[in-house]
Protein backbone atom coordinates (compact mmCIF):
# COMPACT_ATOMS: atom_id res chain seq x y z
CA UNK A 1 22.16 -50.74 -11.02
CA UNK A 2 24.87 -49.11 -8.73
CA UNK A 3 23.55 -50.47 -5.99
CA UNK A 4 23.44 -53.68 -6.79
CA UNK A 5 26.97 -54.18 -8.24
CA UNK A 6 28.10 -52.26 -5.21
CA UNK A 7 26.66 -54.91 -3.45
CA UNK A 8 27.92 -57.81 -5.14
CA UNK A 9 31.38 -56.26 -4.97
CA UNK A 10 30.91 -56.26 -0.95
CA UNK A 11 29.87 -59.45 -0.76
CA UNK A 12 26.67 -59.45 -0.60
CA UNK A 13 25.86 -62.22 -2.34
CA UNK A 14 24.00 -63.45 -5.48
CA UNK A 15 23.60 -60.64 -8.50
CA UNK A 16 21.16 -61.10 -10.96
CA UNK A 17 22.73 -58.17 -13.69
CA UNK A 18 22.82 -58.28 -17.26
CA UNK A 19 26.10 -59.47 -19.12
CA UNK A 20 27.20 -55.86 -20.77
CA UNK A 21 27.12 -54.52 -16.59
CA UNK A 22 29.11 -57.71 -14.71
CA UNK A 23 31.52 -58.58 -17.73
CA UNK A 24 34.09 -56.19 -16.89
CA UNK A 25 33.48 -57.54 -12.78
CA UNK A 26 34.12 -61.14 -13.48
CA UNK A 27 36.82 -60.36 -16.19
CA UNK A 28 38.89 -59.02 -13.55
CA UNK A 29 37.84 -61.64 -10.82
CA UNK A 30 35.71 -59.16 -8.51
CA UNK A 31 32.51 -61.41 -9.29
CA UNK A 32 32.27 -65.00 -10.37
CA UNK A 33 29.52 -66.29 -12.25
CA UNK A 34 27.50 -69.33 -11.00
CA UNK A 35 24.50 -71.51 -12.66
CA UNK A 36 26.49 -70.19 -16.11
CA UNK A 37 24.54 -73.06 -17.93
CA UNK A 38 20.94 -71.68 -16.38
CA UNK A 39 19.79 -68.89 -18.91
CA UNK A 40 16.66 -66.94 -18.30
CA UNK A 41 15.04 -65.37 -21.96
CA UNK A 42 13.36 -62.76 -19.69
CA UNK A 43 16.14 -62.30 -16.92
CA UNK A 44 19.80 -62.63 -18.04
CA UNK A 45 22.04 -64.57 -16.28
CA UNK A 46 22.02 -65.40 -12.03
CA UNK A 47 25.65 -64.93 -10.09
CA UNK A 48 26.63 -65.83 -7.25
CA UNK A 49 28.67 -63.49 -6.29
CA UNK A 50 31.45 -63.39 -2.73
CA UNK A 51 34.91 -61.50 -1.67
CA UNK A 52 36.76 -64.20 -2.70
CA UNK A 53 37.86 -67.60 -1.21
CA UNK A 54 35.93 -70.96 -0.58
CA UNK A 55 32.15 -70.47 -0.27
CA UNK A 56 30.67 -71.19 3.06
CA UNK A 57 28.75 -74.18 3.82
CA UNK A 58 25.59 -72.02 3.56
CA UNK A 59 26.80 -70.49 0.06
CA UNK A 60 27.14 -73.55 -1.23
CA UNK A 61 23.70 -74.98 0.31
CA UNK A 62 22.33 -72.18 -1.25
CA UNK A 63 24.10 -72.16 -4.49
CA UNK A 64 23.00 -76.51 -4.41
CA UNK A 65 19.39 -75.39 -3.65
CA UNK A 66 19.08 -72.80 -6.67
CA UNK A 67 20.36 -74.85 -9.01
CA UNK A 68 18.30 -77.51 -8.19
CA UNK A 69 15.65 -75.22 -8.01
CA UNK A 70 16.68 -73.79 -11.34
CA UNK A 71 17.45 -76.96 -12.96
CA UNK A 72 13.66 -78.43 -13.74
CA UNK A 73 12.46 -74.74 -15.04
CA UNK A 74 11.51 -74.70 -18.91
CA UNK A 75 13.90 -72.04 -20.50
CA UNK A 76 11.47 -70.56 -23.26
């Protein structure tokens, strides 16, 4: 898992990590959560996760196009 919060903490962009491993991240403002009203039952939650500032045009295409994505998906 230390790879992939090292990651996220670079930059390197969306996280998928449970909540008990990111809460102490986003508590302090190193990662922000995204799609926080998407829940998976068999994944945990999906960040998006930058350094900090405005997203990029591509961020936020991307962030648009999983939550659309995201958005017509059962949750069981």
């Amino acid at each position: 898992m230390s790879v992939l919060v090292d990651t996220a903490l670079a930059g390197g962009g969306i996280a998928l990590m449970p909540p008990s491993v990111q809460k102490a991240y986003v508590d302090n403002g190193q990662l922000v959560p995204v799609l926080s009203n998407w829940e998976s039952s068999q994944a945990g939650n999906l960040y998006l996760v930058y350094s900090g500032g405005p997203l990029s045009p591509k961020a936020k295409a991307f962030k648009g196009f999983i939550k659309d994505a995201f958005s017509h998906t059962p949750l069981v």
